[in-house]
Amino acid sequence: MAERWQREWYLNGVFNANPDNSRPKYFITVPYPYIEGPPHIGHGRTFTIGDIVARFRRMMGYNVLFPIAFHITGTPIQAVADRLSKGDAEYESRLRREVGLYINDPVKVSEIVSGFKDPWNIVNFFKDRYIEDFKAMGYSMDFRRIFMTGDPHYSSFIIWQYVKLASKGYLVRGRHQVLYAPDENQAVGEHDIRGGDELSIDIIQFNLLKFRLGDSYLVAATLRPETIYGATNVWVNPNSTYVEALVNGERWIVSRVAAWKLQYQDKEVKVLREFSGSELVGKVVESPIGAKLPVLPATFVDEDTATGVVYSVPAHAPYDYAALVDLKRDADTLRRYGIEELVKGIEPISIIKLPGFGKYPAKDIVEKLGVKGQGDREKLDEATGIVYREEFYNGVMAENTPYSGVKVNEARVKVIEDLRGRGLLDTMYEVEPRRVYTRGGSRVIVAVIKDQWFLNFGDPTWKSLMIKALGEMKIIPESYRQNFKATLDWLSMRPCARKRGLGTRMPWDPEWVIESLSDSTIYMAFYTIAHRLAETGLASRLGELAKRVIETKASDKEALDAIVGFYDYVFLGQGDPEAVAKALGVDRGVVEGIRAEFEYWYPVDQRHSGIDLVTNHLSFFIAHHAAIFPERHWPRAISLNNFVIINGRRMSKSLGNAIYLKEAVNKYSPDLVRLYVAYSADLENVMDWRDEEVDTVLGRLMDIWNTAQVIVDMGKASVEPRTLSIPTRWLLSILNRTIAEGARALEEMRIREYALMVFFNLYDAVKTYMTIMDELPRDEVKYTLWKVLEAWVKLMQPITPHMAEEIWHNMGNTTYVSTEAWPRVEQQYINDDVENAFKVVDRLIEDIREVMRVSGQAGTVNVYVGPPEQVYEMFNDVIDMMGKGAAIRDIIRTLANRYRGRGELAARLTNDVASGKLPRFKLSRDMEVNVVRSFKTYIERRLGVKVVVQDATTPINDPTNKARQALPGRPAIYVEPKPANEAPL
């Protein structure tokens, strides 16, 4: 079924979008995928949501462009090739599995994987697989517009982008700290890092304080230099390897790994000797403020964090306090190093006053959290976070420091200035988290690069533009706006080029390749013209020009001017189209047509993505549009969905639990995958793919399919009935309310709610109606169910397009349901009274079950519905007054005055509505009575017992006087004892 409709859609270009001035346009994009492997269910969630939006907008009358392209820039694909070339057996095994999803021949799989040592073979193989898989999911994309970021003509577009950024002063070159892979000799970004789309990676600046030891300095790292006044000792790890090294001409003692890192941080480092940390234990050093302090052993000290040396402030640092307590209790260690006397006299020195804490905040929090020792890292990390945060924002320096009364955050600045001025403080940068690796397996550290290319997001002019663009943009869910604001506020100097990997080379300096997140910021504009470039031959011409620019380091002015002139005209409307066309060797009408196509589609109406891209790509997307395009072409909306996990665990290829889209479609079907994605979680929630839940959704999908076939087999009524029964009026009300509220739900991206409406609530209503349809006129039933199915199948289409298309054509239609308009709301059918009355039926069923359970009776059920009309009047008055916010006491008083002699009933009705015993919606007596009677058979089939519905004002059989207990929305119930010989219903 699915293959048939996919074949028809894509062969006939059903979703190819061309400018059409008779319709409003809607341009939606999803970040193009990085194709170092096949798409997985995480891609499936994001792209399926994008497709649901595209299909919905198409139904609402929009001319929708939903394109796709492929990202290959940077090192991830190169890393795959490198790992294979190095003989990484584990990685090769994974690739065999991935290729084997598509190729059944093991010999062919081996040939293909062997060829992956050339990164372009990876690109070409997985590009085609993505297209196959996305078509297999039924995505309504315009596949004519496909390009890759490694295409020569795409490089011409990136050259233009960077010429524009340079002309505005936003592209700079200079010295700055960057994430760096020494083994690969290049700066790296999030896309280059293993797990970089999941990790929050920061660069942290440590202050290095110099402690005099003979003619050397023992260099300790800290984030809190103001605490030097509370230092009692220095910690080293006795089991780590340290070095004495010349660092910019000074003798420093640091860990061996620290010396290695420092040489990449603009420091000249020459190692003189190596030795064990135990050699330092027991020595006495002079602190930067002149205090004599012992060097003591501590296992919590990590040689791979900063210098591998820390000074101890046990009054204000939980790790230091715990380590000091441990050491004082460790008689063996004290004897081994002969430091008993040194340690015995050490007591914490309080230097910060902190409200809510005692003299020693570190001691307070360690004891409060029940820290067991310096090895209790989880609790110590929590304790450290609490103390450091509280002291930084609320602490004041004590009288025993030179900064008495000064706030901690101000004292820190003063201490740094003082110690730096005296040559006793330096800096060092670290990655957080500490151990990060590239996709190729190389260690990532922080380096200070002199000639690195940067995008200066901190430029005040640019910053104000990007903040303005965010302010004018819709963010869905709105709660993520603060994440964007925080990112844009924080963005400053961002390295934008690497020396390795695929992509566009910096035109003035081809040694550098523009990195993967920096060349994927405004490519949505390229979607609007990519197919036209191919059709007119301009793709080839622009590719040749880009090659000339790069080969000549942008000194080929003719080539550079032709590129810049073309994109300036197409995207910015600048320049003379005649001159642009002449420079490219095409007719003027060609470039004018390309310009018109861009103008028709831009700006991006909606960018849908995963939340992991907020802090990089999506923020860069906003920033680059603000920098280059006029305000009318700034993006209009960004929507986001959360991550996907598998059976409660993080999905990861390295964990071996990734579900590939190909596997999911083969196992379940595309529509089931789409429905599960839509139904299983709201956008802001993590989607947990659970196989057993998928099977449950499959059951519902099959039920809907079977129900639709029954309706199709019944056929369409020849005439519309003159009058409609209550059940028909109820079903048509549910249908039209779903049409109206469903449109609002999709408009607001409440996709899970929409899936529940269409595939669960509406189905339940149809099945309920079909339960009693034999009691209704045959032509009325056929008319109603056909009318419902005709709209229902359109409502299914955004989520389950293949099933919808099949049902649509089974009904005898020759058009594609994928291009049908949203069903029209027939307002005359929406009836609150009948819908509210049916809610009484559902609650009545539960009440009967409870009565049967408590009484133990299972005979005929007598239902007494509809107290006198005046009770309904009073009940509806309660609903009105509660809706206006009246207090319960005031409602009772008002009703008691209005209905003389019925104060007790007024109080009961009011209290029962307030407590939930009675419904909070209005009811009419006639409708409630008629609905309960109309759905008597439905009630019987739900309960498996015989039901007799009686008017509570004139009961025929009421042996226990239950009828008088009936209230609006709460019929009374009497269950007769079941005769011994009575057969089940």
PDB file of N, CA and C in Angstrom, residues 628-684:
ATOM      1  N   ILE A 628      22.938  39.428   7.505  1.00  0.00           N
ATOM      2  CA  ILE A 628      23.050  39.516   6.047  1.00  0.00           C
ATOM      3  C   ILE A 628      21.773  39.994   5.367  1.00  0.00           C
ATOM      4  N   PHE A 629      20.614  39.584   5.859  1.00  0.00           N
ATOM      5  CA  PHE A 629      19.371  39.864   5.153  1.00  0.00           C
ATOM      6  C   PHE A 629      18.621  41.051   5.761  1.00  0.00           C
ATOM      7  N   PRO A 630      17.787  41.711   4.968  1.00  0.00           N
ATOM      8  CA  PRO A 630      16.925  42.769   5.519  1.00  0.00           C
ATOM      9  C   PRO A 630      15.875  42.148   6.437  1.00  0.00           C
ATOM     10  N   GLU A 631      15.288  42.969   7.277  1.00  0.00           N
ATOM     11  CA  GLU A 631      14.353  42.463   8.284  1.00  0.00           C
ATOM     12  C   GLU A 631      13.206  41.658   7.689  1.00  0.00           C
ATOM     13  N   ARG A 632      12.731  42.046   6.511  1.00  0.00           N
ATOM     14  CA  ARG A 632      11.582  41.338   5.938  1.00  0.00           C
ATOM     15  C   ARG A 632      11.915  39.896   5.562  1.00  0.00           C
ATOM     16  N   HIS A 633      13.191  39.566   5.533  1.00  0.00           N
ATOM     17  CA  HIS A 633      13.608  38.205   5.210  1.00  0.00           C
ATOM     18  C   HIS A 633      14.139  37.441   6.422  1.00  0.00           C
ATOM     19  N   TRP A 634      13.946  37.990   7.613  1.00  0.00           N
ATOM     20  CA  TRP A 634      14.345  37.276   8.813  1.00  0.00           C
ATOM     21  C   TRP A 634      13.365  36.135   9.079  1.00  0.00           C
ATOM     22  N   PRO A 635      13.829  35.024   9.678  1.00  0.00           N
ATOM     23  CA  PRO A 635      12.938  33.887   9.950  1.00  0.00           C
ATOM     24  C   PRO A 635      11.763  34.295  10.829  1.00  0.00           C
ATOM     25  N   ARG A 636      10.635  33.637  10.607  1.00  0.00           N
ATOM     26  CA  ARG A 636       9.415  33.990  11.325  1.00  0.00           C
ATOM     27  C   ARG A 636       9.127  33.111  12.537  1.00  0.00           C
ATOM     28  N   ALA A 637       9.563  31.873  12.500  1.00  0.00           N
ATOM     29  CA  ALA A 637       9.244  30.978  13.627  1.00  0.00           C
ATOM     30  C   ALA A 637      10.247  29.837  13.703  1.00  0.00           C
ATOM     31  N   ILE A 638      10.516  29.423  14.927  1.00  0.00           N
ATOM     32  CA  ILE A 638      11.295  28.208  15.183  1.00  0.00           C
ATOM     33  C   ILE A 638      10.462  27.329  16.108  1.00  0.00           C
ATOM     34  N   SER A 639      10.298  26.073  15.739  1.00  0.00           N
ATOM     35  CA  SER A 639       9.636  25.105  16.624  1.00  0.00           C
ATOM     36  C   SER A 639      10.629  23.997  16.956  1.00  0.00           C
ATOM     37  N   LEU A 640      10.446  23.389  18.119  1.00  0.00           N
ATOM     38  CA  LEU A 640      11.436  22.429  18.612  1.00  0.00           C
ATOM     39  C   LEU A 640      10.779  21.217  19.230  1.00  0.00           C
ATOM     40  N   ASN A 641      11.425  20.079  19.061  1.00  0.00           N
ATOM     41  CA  ASN A 641      11.003  18.892  19.816  1.00  0.00           C
ATOM     42  C   ASN A 641      12.177  18.356  20.625  1.00  0.00           C
ATOM     43  N   ASN A 642      11.847  17.638  21.673  1.00  0.00           N
ATOM     44  CA  ASN A 642      12.849  17.097  22.586  1.00  0.00           C
ATOM     45  C   ASN A 642      13.469  15.820  22.014  1.00  0.00           C
ATOM     46  N   PHE A 643      14.342  15.211  22.796  1.00  0.00           N
ATOM     47  CA  PHE A 643      15.103  14.044  22.360  1.00  0.00           C
ATOM     48  C   PHE A 643      14.237  12.786  22.266  1.00  0.00           C
ATOM     49  N   VAL A 644      14.841  11.751  21.695  1.00  0.00           N
ATOM     50  CA  VAL A 644      14.258  10.415  21.676  1.00  0.00           C
ATOM     51  C   VAL A 644      15.145   9.492  22.503  1.00  0.00           C
ATOM     52  N   ILE A 645      14.524   8.704  23.366  1.00  0.00           N
ATOM     53  CA  ILE A 645      15.251   7.646  24.078  1.00  0.00           C
ATOM     54  C   ILE A 645      14.606   6.319  23.702  1.00  0.00           C
ATOM     55  N   ILE A 646      15.296   5.241  23.961  1.00  0.00           N
ATOM     56  CA  ILE A 646      14.808   3.916  23.576  1.00  0.00           C
ATOM     57  C   ILE A 646      14.612   3.067  24.821  1.00  0.00           C
ATOM     58  N   ASN A 647      13.371   2.683  25.071  1.00  0.00           N
ATOM     59  CA  ASN A 647      13.055   1.836  26.237  1.00  0.00           C
ATOM     60  C   ASN A 647      13.691   2.365  27.515  1.00  0.00           C
ATOM     61  N   GLY A 648      13.583   3.693  27.702  1.00  0.00           N
ATOM     62  CA  GLY A 648      14.056   4.323  28.923  1.00  0.00           C
ATOM     63  C   GLY A 648      15.536   4.654  28.947  1.00  0.00           C
ATOM     64  N   ARG A 649      16.290   4.341  27.879  1.00  0.00           N
ATOM     65  CA  ARG A 649      17.735   4.609  27.846  1.00  0.00           C
ATOM     66  C   ARG A 649      18.054   5.574  26.719  1.00  0.00           C
ATOM     67  N   ARG A 650      19.093   6.359  26.925  1.00  0.00           N
ATOM     68  CA  ARG A 650      19.551   7.269  25.883  1.00  0.00           C
ATOM     69  C   ARG A 650      19.883   6.490  24.620  1.00  0.00           C
ATOM     70  N   MET A 651      19.388   6.996  23.477  1.00  0.00           N
ATOM     71  CA  MET A 651      19.679   6.321  22.216  1.00  0.00           C
ATOM     72  C   MET A 651      21.073   6.706  21.751  1.00  0.00           C
ATOM     73  N   SER A 652      21.874   5.716  21.397  1.00  0.00           N
ATOM     74  CA  SER A 652      23.237   5.984  20.973  1.00  0.00           C
ATOM     75  C   SER A 652      23.736   4.841  20.104  1.00  0.00           C
ATOM     76  N   LYS A 653      24.400   5.199  19.018  1.00  0.00           N
ATOM     77  CA  LYS A 653      25.004   4.164  18.176  1.00  0.00           C
ATOM     78  C   LYS A 653      26.063   3.408  18.961  1.00  0.00           C
ATOM     79  N   SER A 654      26.800   4.121  19.802  1.00  0.00           N
ATOM     80  CA  SER A 654      27.864   3.466  20.567  1.00  0.00           C
ATOM     81  C   SER A 654      27.300   2.482  21.590  1.00  0.00           C
ATOM     82  N   LEU A 655      26.074   2.742  22.083  1.00  0.00           N
ATOM     83  CA  LEU A 655      25.433   1.815  23.013  1.00  0.00           C
ATOM     84  C   LEU A 655      24.768   0.656  22.282  1.00  0.00           C
ATOM     85  N   GLY A 656      24.673   0.791  20.972  1.00  0.00           N
ATOM     86  CA  GLY A 656      24.099  -0.285  20.170  1.00  0.00           C
ATOM     87  C   GLY A 656      22.595  -0.361  20.219  1.00  0.00           C
ATOM     88  N   ASN A 657      21.917   0.699  20.709  1.00  0.00           N
ATOM     89  CA  ASN A 657      20.459   0.636  20.816  1.00  0.00           C
ATOM     90  C   ASN A 657      19.751   1.609  19.880  1.00  0.00           C
ATOM     91  N   ALA A 658      20.486   2.125  18.898  1.00  0.00           N
ATOM     92  CA  ALA A 658      19.861   3.032  17.939  1.00  0.00           C
ATOM     93  C   ALA A 658      18.882   2.256  17.063  1.00  0.00           C
ATOM     94  N   ILE A 659      17.706   2.828  16.851  1.00  0.00           N
ATOM     95  CA  ILE A 659      16.734   2.239  15.929  1.00  0.00           C
ATOM     96  C   ILE A 659      16.789   3.054  14.640  1.00  0.00           C
ATOM     97  N   TYR A 660      17.199   2.416  13.588  1.00  0.00           N
ATOM     98  CA  TYR A 660      17.302   3.114  12.307  1.00  0.00           C
ATOM     99  C   TYR A 660      15.925   3.189  11.657  1.00  0.00           C
ATOM    100  N   LEU A 661      15.719   4.253  10.911  1.00  0.00           N
ATOM    101  CA  LEU A 661      14.428   4.481  10.270  1.00  0.00           C
ATOM    102  C   LEU A 661      14.061   3.316   9.356  1.00  0.00           C
ATOM    103  N   LYS A 662      15.046   2.804   8.653  1.00  0.00           N
ATOM    104  CA  LYS A 662      14.817   1.667   7.755  1.00  0.00           C
ATOM    105  C   LYS A 662      14.264   0.475   8.526  1.00  0.00           C
ATOM    106  N   GLU A 663      14.846   0.191   9.697  1.00  0.00           N
ATOM    107  CA  GLU A 663      14.379  -0.926  10.518  1.00  0.00           C
ATOM    108  C   GLU A 663      12.945  -0.697  10.986  1.00  0.00           C
ATOM    109  N   ALA A 664      12.670   0.516  11.447  1.00  0.00           N
ATOM    110  CA  ALA A 664      11.346   0.816  11.986  1.00  0.00           C
ATOM    111  C   ALA A 664      10.272   0.687  10.903  1.00  0.00           C
ATOM    112  N   VAL A 665      10.561   1.200   9.706  1.00  0.00           N
ATOM    113  CA  VAL A 665       9.587   1.127   8.618  1.00  0.00           C
ATOM    114  C   VAL A 665       9.363  -0.318   8.197  1.00  0.00           C
ATOM    115  N   ASN A 666      10.445  -1.084   8.087  1.00  0.00           N
ATOM    116  CA  ASN A 666      10.314  -2.483   7.682  1.00  0.00           C
ATOM    117  C   ASN A 666       9.539  -3.302   8.710  1.00  0.00           C
ATOM    118  N   LYS A 667       9.772  -3.010   9.971  1.00  0.00           N
ATOM    119  CA  LYS A 667       9.132  -3.796  11.029  1.00  0.00           C
ATOM    120  C   LYS A 667       7.681  -3.398  11.246  1.00  0.00           C
ATOM    121  N   TYR A 668       7.406  -2.102  11.157  1.00  0.00           N
ATOM    122  CA  TYR A 668       6.090  -1.626  11.567  1.00  0.00           C
ATOM    123  C   TYR A 668       5.229  -1.060  10.432  1.00  0.00           C
ATOM    124  N   SER A 669       5.775  -0.328   9.518  1.00  0.00           N
ATOM    125  CA  SER A 669       5.100   0.425   8.448  1.00  0.00           C
ATOM    126  C   SER A 669       5.312   1.917   8.723  1.00  0.00           C
ATOM    127  N   PRO A 670       5.398   2.708   7.666  1.00  0.00           N
ATOM    128  CA  PRO A 670       5.661   4.142   7.863  1.00  0.00           C
ATOM    129  C   PRO A 670       4.564   4.854   8.644  1.00  0.00           C
ATOM    130  N   ASP A 671       3.308   4.502   8.377  1.00  0.00           N
ATOM    131  CA  ASP A 671       2.226   5.206   9.067  1.00  0.00           C
ATOM    132  C   ASP A 671       2.216   4.918  10.555  1.00  0.00           C
ATOM    133  N   LEU A 672       2.562   3.696  10.940  1.00  0.00           N
ATOM    134  CA  LEU A 672       2.619   3.382  12.363  1.00  0.00           C
ATOM    135  C   LEU A 672       3.743   4.164  13.033  1.00  0.00           C
ATOM    136  N   VAL A 673       4.899   4.236  12.389  1.00  0.00           N
ATOM    137  CA  VAL A 673       6.001   5.019  12.944  1.00  0.00           C
ATOM    138  C   VAL A 673       5.574   6.474  13.087  1.00  0.00           C
ATOM    139  N   ARG A 674       4.934   7.010  12.067  1.00  0.00           N
ATOM    140  CA  ARG A 674       4.501   8.416  12.086  1.00  0.00           C
ATOM    141  C   ARG A 674       3.484   8.649  13.204  1.00  0.00           C
ATOM    142  N   LEU A 675       2.520   7.751  13.329  1.00  0.00           N
ATOM    143  CA  LEU A 675       1.495   7.930  14.363  1.00  0.00           C
ATOM    144  C   LEU A 675       2.105   7.819  15.748  1.00  0.00           C
ATOM    145  N   TYR A 676       3.018   6.875  15.940  1.00  0.00           N
ATOM    146  CA  TYR A 676       3.632   6.730  17.261  1.00  0.00           C
ATOM    147  C   TYR A 676       4.447   7.974  17.605  1.00  0.00           C
ATOM    148  N   VAL A 677       5.171   8.503  16.638  1.00  0.00           N
ATOM    149  CA  VAL A 677       5.952   9.724  16.856  1.00  0.00           C
ATOM    150  C   VAL A 677       5.041  10.876  17.247  1.00  0.00           C
ATOM    151  N   ALA A 678       3.903  10.978  16.564  1.00  0.00           N
ATOM    152  CA  ALA A 678       2.980  12.082  16.835  1.00  0.00           C
ATOM    153  C   ALA A 678       2.275  11.928  18.174  1.00  0.00           C
ATOM    154  N   TYR A 679       1.940  10.691  18.509  1.00  0.00           N
ATOM    155  CA  TYR A 679       1.086  10.438  19.677  1.00  0.00           C
ATOM    156  C   TYR A 679       1.854  10.285  20.985  1.00  0.00           C
ATOM    157  N   SER A 680       3.094   9.819  20.933  1.00  0.00           N
ATOM    158  CA  SER A 680       3.756   9.345  22.148  1.00  0.00           C
ATOM    159  C   SER A 680       4.243  10.443  23.078  1.00  0.00           C
ATOM    160  N   ALA A 681       4.462  11.655  22.580  1.00  0.00           N
ATOM    161  CA  ALA A 681       4.986  12.711  23.469  1.00  0.00           C
ATOM    162  C   ALA A 681       4.691  14.087  22.889  1.00  0.00           C
ATOM    163  N   ASP A 682       4.455  15.040  23.780  1.00  0.00           N
ATOM    164  CA  ASP A 682       4.375  16.441  23.365  1.00  0.00           C
ATOM    165  C   ASP A 682       5.756  16.915  22.935  1.00  0.00           C
ATOM    166  N   LEU A 683       5.795  18.033  22.207  1.00  0.00           N
ATOM    167  CA  LEU A 683       7.062  18.524  21.675  1.00  0.00           C
ATOM    168  C   LEU A 683       8.127  18.691  22.751  1.00  0.00           C
ATOM    169  N   GLU A 684       7.750  19.263  23.902  1.00  0.00           N
ATOM    170  CA  GLU A 684       8.754  19.592  24.906  1.00  0.00           C
ATOM    171  C   GLU A 684       9.185  18.397  25.749  1.00  0.00           C
TER     172      GLU A 684
END
